[in-house]
PDB file of C-alpha atoms and ligand atoms in Angstrom:
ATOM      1  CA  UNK A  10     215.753 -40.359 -89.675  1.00  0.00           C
ATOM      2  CA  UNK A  11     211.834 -39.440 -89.896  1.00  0.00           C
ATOM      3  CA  UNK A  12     210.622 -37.828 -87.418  1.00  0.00           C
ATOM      4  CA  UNK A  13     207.478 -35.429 -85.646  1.00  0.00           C
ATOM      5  CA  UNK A  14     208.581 -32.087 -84.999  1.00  0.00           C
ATOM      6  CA  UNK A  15     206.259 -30.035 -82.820  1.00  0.00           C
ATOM      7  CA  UNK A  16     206.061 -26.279 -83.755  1.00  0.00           C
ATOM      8  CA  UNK A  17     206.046 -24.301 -80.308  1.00  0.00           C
ATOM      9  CA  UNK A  18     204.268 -21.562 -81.024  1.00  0.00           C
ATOM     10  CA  UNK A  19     204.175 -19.995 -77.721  1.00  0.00           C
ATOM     11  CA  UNK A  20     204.905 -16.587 -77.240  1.00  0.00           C
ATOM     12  CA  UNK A  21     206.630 -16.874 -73.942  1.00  0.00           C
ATOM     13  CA  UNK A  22     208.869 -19.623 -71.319  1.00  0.00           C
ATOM     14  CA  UNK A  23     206.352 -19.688 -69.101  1.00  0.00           C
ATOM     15  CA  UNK A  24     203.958 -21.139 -71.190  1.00  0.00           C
ATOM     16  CA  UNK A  25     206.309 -23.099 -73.308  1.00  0.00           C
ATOM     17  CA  UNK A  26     207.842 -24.652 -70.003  1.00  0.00           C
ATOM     18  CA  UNK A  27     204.032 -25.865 -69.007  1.00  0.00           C
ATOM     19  CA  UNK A  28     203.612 -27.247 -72.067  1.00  0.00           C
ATOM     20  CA  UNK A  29     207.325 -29.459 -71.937  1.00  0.00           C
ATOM     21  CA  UNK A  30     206.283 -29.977 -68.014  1.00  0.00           C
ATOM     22  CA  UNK A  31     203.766 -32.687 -69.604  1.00  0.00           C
ATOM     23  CA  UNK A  32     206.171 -34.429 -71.297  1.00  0.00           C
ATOM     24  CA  UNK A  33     208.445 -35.117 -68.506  1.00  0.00           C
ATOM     25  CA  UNK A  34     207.795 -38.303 -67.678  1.00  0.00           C
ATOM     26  CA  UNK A  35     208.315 -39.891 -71.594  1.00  0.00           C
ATOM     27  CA  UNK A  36     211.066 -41.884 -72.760  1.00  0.00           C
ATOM     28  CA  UNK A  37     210.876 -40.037 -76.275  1.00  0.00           C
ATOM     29  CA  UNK A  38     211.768 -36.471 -75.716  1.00  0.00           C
ATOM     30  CA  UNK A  39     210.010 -34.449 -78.680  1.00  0.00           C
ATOM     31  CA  UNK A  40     211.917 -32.642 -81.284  1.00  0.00           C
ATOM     32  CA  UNK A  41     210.845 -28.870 -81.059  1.00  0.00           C
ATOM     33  CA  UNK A  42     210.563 -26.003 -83.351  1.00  0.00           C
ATOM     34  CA  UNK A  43     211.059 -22.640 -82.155  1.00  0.00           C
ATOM     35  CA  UNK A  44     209.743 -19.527 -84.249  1.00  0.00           C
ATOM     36  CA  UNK A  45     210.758 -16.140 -84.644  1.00  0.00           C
ATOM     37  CA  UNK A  46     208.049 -15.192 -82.100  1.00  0.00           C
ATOM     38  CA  UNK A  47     209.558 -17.374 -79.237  1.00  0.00           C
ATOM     39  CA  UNK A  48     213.402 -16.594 -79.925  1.00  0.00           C
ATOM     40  CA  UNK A  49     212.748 -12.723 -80.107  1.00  0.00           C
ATOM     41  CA  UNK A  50     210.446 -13.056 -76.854  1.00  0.00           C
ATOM     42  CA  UNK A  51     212.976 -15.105 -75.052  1.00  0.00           C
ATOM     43  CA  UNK A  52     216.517 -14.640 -76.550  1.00  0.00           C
ATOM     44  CA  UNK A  53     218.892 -17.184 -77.007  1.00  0.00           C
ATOM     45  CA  UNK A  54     218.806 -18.147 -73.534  1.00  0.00           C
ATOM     46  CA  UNK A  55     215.517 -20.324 -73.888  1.00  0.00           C
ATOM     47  CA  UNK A  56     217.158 -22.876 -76.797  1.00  0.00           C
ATOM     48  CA  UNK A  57     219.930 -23.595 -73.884  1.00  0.00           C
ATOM     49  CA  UNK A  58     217.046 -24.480 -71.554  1.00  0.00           C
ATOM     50  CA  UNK A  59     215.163 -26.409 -73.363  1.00  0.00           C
ATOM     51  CA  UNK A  60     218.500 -28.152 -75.200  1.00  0.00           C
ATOM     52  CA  UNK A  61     219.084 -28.787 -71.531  1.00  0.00           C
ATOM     53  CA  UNK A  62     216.308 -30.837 -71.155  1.00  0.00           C
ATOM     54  CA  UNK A  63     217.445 -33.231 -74.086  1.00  0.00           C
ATOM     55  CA  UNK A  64     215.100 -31.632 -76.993  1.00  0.00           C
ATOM     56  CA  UNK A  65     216.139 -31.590 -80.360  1.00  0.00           C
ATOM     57  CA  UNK A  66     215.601 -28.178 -81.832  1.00  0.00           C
ATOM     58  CA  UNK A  67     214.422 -26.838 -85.536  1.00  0.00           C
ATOM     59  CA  UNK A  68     215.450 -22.888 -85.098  1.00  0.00           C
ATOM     60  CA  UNK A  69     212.935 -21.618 -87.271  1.00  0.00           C
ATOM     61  CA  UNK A  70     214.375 -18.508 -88.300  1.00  0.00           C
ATOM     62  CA  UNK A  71     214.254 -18.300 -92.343  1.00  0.00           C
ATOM     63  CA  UNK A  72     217.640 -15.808 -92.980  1.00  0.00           C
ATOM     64  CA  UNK A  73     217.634 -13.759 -95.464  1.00  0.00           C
ATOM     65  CA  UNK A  74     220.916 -10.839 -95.963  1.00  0.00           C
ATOM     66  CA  UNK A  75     223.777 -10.486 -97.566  1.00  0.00           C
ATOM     67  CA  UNK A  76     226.116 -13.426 -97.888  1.00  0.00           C
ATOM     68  CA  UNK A  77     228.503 -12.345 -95.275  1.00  0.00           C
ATOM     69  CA  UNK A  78     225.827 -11.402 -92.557  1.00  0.00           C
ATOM     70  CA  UNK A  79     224.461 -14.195 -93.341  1.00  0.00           C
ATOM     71  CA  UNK A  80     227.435 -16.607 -92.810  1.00  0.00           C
ATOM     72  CA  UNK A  81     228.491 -14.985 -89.388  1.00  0.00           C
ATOM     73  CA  UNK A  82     224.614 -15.141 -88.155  1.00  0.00           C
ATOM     74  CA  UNK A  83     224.725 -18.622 -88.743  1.00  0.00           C
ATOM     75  CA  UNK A  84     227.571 -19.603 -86.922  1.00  0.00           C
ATOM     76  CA  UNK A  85     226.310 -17.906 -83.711  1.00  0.00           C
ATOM     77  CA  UNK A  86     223.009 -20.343 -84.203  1.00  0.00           C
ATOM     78  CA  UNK A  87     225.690 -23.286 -85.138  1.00  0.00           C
ATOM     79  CA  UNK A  88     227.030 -22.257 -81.179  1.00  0.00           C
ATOM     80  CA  UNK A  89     224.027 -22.643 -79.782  1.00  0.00           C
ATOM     81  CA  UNK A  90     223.433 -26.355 -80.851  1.00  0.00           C
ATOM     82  CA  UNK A  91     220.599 -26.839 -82.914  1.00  0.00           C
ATOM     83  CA  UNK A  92     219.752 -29.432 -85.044  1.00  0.00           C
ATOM     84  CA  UNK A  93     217.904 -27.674 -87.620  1.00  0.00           C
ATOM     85  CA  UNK A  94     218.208 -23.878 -89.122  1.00  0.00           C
ATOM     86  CA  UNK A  95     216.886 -22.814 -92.391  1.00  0.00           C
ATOM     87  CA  UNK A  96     216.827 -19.765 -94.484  1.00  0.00           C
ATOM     88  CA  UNK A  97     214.993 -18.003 -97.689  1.00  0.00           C
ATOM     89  CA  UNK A  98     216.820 -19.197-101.067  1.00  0.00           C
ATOM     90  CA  UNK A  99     215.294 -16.218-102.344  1.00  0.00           C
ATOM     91  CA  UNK A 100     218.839 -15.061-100.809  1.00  0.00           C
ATOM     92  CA  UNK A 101     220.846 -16.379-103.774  1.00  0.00           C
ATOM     93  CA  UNK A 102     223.451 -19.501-104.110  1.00  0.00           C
ATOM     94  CA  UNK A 103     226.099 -17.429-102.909  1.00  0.00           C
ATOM     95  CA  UNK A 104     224.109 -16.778 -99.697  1.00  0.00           C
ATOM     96  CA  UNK A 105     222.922 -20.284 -99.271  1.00  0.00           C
ATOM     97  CA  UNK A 106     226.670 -21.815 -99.960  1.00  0.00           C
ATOM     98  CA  UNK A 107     227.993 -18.750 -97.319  1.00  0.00           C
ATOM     99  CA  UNK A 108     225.470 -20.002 -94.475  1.00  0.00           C
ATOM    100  CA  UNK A 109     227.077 -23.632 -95.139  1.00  0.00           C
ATOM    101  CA  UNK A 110     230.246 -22.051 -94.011  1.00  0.00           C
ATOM    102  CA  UNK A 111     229.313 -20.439 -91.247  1.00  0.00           C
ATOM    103  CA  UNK A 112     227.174 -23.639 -89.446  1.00  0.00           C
ATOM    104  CA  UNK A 113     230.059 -25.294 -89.998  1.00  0.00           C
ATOM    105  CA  UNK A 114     231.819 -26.126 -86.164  1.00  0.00           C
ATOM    106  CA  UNK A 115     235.476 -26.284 -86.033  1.00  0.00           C
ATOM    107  CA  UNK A 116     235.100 -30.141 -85.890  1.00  0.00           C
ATOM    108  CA  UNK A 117     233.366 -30.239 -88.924  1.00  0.00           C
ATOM    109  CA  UNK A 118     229.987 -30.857 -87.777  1.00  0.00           C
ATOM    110  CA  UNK A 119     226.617 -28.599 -88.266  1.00  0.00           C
ATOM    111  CA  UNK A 120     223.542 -28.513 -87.879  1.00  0.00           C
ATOM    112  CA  UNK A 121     221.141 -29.568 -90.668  1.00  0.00           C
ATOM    113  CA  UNK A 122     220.270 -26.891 -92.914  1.00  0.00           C
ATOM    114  CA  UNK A 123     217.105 -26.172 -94.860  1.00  0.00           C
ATOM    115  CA  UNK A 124     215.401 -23.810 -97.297  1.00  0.00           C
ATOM    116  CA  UNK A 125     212.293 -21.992 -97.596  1.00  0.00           C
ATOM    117  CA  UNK A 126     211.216 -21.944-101.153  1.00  0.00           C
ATOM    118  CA  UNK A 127     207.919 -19.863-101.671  1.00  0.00           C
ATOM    119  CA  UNK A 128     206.431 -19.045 -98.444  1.00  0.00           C
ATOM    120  CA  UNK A 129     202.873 -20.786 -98.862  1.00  0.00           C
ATOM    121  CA  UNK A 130     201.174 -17.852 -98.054  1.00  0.00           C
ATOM    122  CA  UNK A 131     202.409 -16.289-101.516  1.00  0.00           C
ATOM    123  CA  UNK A 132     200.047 -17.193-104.129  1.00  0.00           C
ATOM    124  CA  UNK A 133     201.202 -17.472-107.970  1.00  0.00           C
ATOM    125  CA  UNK A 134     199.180 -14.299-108.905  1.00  0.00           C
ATOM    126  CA  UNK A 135     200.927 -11.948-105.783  1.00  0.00           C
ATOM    127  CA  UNK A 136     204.342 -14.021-106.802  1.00  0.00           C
ATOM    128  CA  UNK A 137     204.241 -12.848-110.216  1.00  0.00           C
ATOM    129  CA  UNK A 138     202.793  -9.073-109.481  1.00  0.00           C
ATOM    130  CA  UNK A 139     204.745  -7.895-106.068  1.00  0.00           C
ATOM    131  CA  UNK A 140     208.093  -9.935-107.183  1.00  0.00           C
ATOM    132  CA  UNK A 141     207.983  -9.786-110.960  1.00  0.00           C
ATOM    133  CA  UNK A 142     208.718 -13.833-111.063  1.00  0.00           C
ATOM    134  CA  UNK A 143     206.939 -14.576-114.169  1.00  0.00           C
ATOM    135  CA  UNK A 144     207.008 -18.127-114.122  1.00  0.00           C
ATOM    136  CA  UNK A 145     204.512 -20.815-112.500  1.00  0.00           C
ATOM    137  CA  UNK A 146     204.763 -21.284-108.747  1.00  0.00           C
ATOM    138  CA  UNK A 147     205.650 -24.991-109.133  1.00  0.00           C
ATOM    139  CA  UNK A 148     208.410 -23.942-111.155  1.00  0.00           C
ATOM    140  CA  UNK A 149     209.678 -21.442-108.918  1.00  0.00           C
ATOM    141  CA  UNK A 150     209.615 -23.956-105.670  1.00  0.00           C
ATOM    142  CA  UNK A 151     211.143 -27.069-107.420  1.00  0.00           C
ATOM    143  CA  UNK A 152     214.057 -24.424-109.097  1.00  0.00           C
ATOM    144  CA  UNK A 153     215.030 -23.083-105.659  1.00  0.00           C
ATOM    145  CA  UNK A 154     214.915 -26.696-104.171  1.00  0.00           C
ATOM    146  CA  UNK A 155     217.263 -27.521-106.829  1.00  0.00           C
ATOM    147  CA  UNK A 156     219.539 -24.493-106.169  1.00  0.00           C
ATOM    148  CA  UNK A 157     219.513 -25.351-102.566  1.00  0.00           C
ATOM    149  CA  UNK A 158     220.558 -28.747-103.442  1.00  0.00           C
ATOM    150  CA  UNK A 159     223.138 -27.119-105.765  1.00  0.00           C
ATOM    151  CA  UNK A 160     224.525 -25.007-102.898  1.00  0.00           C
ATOM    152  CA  UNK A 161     224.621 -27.988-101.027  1.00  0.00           C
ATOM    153  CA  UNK A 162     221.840 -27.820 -98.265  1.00  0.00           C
ATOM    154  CA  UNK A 163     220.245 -30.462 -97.002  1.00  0.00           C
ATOM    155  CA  UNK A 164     216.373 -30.194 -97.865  1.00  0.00           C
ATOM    156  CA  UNK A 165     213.684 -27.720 -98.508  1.00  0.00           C
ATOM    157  CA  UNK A 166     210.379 -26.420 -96.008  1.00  0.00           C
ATOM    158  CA  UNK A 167     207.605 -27.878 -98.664  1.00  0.00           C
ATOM    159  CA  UNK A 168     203.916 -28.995 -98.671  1.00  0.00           C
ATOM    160  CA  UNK A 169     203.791 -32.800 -97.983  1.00  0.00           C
ATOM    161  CA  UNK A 170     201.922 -32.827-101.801  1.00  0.00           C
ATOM    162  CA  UNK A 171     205.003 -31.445-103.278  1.00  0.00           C
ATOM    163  CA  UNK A 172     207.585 -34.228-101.284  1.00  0.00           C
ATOM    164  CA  UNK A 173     207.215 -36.292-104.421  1.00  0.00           C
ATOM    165  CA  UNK A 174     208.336 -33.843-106.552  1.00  0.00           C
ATOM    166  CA  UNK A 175     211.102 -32.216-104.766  1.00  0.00           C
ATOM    167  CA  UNK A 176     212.185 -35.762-104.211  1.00  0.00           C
ATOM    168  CA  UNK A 177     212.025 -36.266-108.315  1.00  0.00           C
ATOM    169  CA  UNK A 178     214.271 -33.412-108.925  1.00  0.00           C
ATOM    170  CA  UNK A 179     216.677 -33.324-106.161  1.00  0.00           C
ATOM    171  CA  UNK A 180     216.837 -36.903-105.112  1.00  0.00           C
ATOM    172  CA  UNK A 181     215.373 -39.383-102.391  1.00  0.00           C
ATOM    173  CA  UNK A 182     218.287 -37.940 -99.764  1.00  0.00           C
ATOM    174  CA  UNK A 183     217.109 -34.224-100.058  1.00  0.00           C
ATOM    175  CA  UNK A 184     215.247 -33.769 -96.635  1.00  0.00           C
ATOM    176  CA  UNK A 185     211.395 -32.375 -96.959  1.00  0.00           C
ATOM    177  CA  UNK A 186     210.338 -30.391 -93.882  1.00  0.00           C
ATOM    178  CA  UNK A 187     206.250 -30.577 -94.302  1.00  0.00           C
ATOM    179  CA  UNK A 188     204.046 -28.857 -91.733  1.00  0.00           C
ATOM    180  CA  UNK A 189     200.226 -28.909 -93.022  1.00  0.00           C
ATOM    181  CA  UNK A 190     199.531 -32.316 -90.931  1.00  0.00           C
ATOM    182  CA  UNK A 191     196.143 -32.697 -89.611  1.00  0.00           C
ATOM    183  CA  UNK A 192     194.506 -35.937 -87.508  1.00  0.00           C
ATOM    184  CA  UNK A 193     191.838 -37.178 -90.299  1.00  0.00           C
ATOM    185  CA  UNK A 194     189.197 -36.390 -87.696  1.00  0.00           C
ATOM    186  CA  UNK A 195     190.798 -33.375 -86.519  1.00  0.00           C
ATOM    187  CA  UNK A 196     190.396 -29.180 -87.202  1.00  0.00           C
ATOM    188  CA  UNK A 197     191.628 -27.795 -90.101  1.00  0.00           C
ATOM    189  CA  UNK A 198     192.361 -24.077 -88.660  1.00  0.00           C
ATOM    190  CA  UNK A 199     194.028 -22.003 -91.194  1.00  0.00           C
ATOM    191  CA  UNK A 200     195.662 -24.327 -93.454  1.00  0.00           C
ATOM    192  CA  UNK A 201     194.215 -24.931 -96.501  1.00  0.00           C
ATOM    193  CA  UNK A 202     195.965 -27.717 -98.203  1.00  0.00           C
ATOM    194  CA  UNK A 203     196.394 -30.822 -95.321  1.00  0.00           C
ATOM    195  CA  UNK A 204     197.277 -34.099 -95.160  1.00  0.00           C
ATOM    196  CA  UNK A 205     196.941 -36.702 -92.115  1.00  0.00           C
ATOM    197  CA  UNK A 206     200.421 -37.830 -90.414  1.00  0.00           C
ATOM    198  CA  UNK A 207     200.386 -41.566 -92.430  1.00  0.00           C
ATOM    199  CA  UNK A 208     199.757 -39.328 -95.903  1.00  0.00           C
ATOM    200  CA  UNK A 209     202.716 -37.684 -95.089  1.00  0.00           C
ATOM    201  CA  UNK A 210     204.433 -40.797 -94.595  1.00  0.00           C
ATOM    202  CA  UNK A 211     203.138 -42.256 -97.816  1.00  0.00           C
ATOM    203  CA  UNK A 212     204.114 -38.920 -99.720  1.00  0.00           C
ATOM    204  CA  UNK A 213     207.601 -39.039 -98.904  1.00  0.00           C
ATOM    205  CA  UNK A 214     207.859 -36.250 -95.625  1.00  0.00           C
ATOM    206  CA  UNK A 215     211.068 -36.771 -93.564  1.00  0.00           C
ATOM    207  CA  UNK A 216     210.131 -34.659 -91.055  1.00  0.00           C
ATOM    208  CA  UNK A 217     206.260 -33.456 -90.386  1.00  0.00           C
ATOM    209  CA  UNK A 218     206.232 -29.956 -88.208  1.00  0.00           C
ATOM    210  CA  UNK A 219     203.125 -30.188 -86.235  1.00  0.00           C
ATOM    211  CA  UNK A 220     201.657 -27.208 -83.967  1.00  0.00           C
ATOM    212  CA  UNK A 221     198.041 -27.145 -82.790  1.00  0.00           C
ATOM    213  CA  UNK A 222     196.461 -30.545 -83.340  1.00  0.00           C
ATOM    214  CA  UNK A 223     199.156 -31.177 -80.659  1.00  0.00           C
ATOM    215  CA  UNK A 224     200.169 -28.271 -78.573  1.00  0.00           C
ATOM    216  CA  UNK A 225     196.304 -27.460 -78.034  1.00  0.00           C
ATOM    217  CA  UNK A 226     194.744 -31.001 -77.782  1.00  0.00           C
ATOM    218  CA  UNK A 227     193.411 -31.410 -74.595  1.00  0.00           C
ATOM    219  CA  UNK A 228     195.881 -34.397 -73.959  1.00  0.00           C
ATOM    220  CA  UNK A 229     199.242 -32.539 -75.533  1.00  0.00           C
ATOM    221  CA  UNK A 230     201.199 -36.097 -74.604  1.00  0.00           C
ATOM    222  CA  UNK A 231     198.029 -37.998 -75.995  1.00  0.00           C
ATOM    223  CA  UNK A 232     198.319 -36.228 -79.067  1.00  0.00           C
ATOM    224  CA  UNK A 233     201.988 -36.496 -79.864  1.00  0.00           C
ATOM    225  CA  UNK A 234     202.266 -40.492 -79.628  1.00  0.00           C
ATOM    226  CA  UNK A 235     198.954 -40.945 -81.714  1.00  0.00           C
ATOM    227  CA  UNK A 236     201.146 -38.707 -84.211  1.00  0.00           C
ATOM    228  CA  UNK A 237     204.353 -40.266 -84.214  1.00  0.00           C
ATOM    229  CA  UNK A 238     202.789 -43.828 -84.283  1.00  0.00           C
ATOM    230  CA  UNK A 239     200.739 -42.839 -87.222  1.00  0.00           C
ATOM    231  CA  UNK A 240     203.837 -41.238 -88.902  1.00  0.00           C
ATOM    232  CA  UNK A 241     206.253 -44.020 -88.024  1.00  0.00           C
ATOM    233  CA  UNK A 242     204.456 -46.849 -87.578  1.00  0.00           C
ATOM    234  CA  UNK A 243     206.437 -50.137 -86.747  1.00  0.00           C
ATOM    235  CA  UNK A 244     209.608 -47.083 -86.979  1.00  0.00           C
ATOM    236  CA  UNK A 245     208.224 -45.906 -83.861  1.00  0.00           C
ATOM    237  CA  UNK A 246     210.254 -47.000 -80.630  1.00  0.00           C
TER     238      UNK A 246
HETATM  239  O1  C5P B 316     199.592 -25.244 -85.871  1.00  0.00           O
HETATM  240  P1  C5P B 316     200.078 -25.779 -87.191  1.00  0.00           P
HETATM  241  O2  C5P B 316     200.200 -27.289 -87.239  1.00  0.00           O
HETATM  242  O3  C5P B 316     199.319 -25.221 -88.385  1.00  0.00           O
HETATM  243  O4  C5P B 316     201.584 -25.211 -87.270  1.00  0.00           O
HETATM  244  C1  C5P B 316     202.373 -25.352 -88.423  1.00  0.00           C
HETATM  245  C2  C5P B 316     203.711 -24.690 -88.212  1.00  0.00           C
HETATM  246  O5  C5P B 316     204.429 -24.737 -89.438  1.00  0.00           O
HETATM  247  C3  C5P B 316     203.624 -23.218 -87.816  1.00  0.00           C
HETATM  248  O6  C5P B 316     204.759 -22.928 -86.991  1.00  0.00           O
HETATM  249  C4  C5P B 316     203.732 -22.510 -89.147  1.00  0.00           C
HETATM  250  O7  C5P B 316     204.268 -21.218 -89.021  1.00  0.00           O
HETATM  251  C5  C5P B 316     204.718 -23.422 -89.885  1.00  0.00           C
HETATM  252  N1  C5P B 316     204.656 -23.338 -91.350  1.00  0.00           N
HETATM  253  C6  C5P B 316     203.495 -23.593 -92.078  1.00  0.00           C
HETATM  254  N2  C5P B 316     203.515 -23.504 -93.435  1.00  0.00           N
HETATM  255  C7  C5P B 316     204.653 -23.197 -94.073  1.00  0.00           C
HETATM  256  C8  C5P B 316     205.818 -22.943 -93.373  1.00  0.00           C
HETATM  257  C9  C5P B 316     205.797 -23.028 -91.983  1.00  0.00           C
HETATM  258  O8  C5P B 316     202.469 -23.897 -91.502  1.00  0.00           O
HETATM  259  N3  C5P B 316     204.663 -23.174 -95.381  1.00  0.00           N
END
């Protein structure tokens, strides 16, 4: 199920709760990513608040421990109701397949869960001289997307321009998580490689994470349905 995710990157309730206030009134309650910044400002207290309001929530954490730590952290953020978690699969199979476990509910049901390949703000050169991974950063991100798919996760964090790919190796069903999406007449900011919401589309993103071309457009609401209609087009209800 495509969908816009909106990356609230607030740093506290207050002004994450001013920005939701604005969406009150619309049928189509956003789905919401909260960062490490938010979480560690606010505790797990503010993803029962805003889960009370009917969001859908991408915890945006990125784990990364031993297996075991790993498995019991995740089944604290399983508790909480999420939708989405993810973690580095830098941490090895054996983490990845331990996190499965612990998401897991009692009933059988989890939330989805995702992995960070290469962070995009490693470059090839820093990849290969601070980590010693002496292979080409394509490589690298489409290997860990197929051990991710190996320890049975459900998709990998990626650039929309490498949805094809990850697609091509792990299958049409593995889930790409692409943030980079910018309006076509919109700022660029600090990304460097972007793509427009209907790009996206075209390129195979399930889910597009979205922060400032929404959450500081003058018209936040305004924003959001020019993004999902572009992204879903005639999907859009
Ligand atoms: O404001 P903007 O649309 O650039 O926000 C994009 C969001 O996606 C931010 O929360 C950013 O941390 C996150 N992200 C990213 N690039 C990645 C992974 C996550 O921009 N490779």
């Amino acid at each position: 199920m495509k969908d816009v995710i909106i990356a609230c990157d607030f740093n506290s309730k207050t002004e994450l709760m001013a920005f939701l206030d604005q969406f009150q009134g619309e049928s189509r309650k956003p789905f919401l990513k909260v960062g490490m910044e938010l979480y560690y400002a606010e505790g797990p207290a503010i993803i029962r608040e805003i889960k009370a309001r009917g969001h859908q929530i991408f915890l945006d954490l990125k784990l990364h421990d031993i297996p075991n730590t790993v498995k019991k952290a995740m089944a604290v953020l399983s508790a909480l109701d999420v939708d989405i978690c993810n973690l580095h699969a830098a941490g090895t199979n054996a983490m990845m397949e331990a996190a499965l476990e612990g998401l897991t509910r009692p009933d059988g049901t989890r939330p989805l869960l995702i992995a960070v390949t290469q962070l995009t703000s490693t470059s090839e050169e820093r990849m290969q001289k601070d980590l010693l991974i002496d292979h080409p950063l394509e490589e690298v991100v489409l290997h860990y997307a197929a051990n991710a798919k190996a320890a049975g996760l459900d998709g990998v964090v990626c650039s929309p321009l490498e949805a094809g790919k990850v697609k091509a190796a792990c299958g049409q069903a593995f889930l790409t998580i692409t943030p980079g999406v910018r309006f076509a007449d919109g700022e660029v900011g600090d990304q460097v490689r972007v793509t427009t919401p209907a790009r996206a589309r075209e390129l195979g993103s399930d889910y597009i994470v979205v922060g400032r071309p929404i959450t500081q457009a003058a018209d936040p609401v305004a924003a959001y349905q020019r993004c999902i209609a572009e992204f879903l087009g005639g999907e859009a209800k």
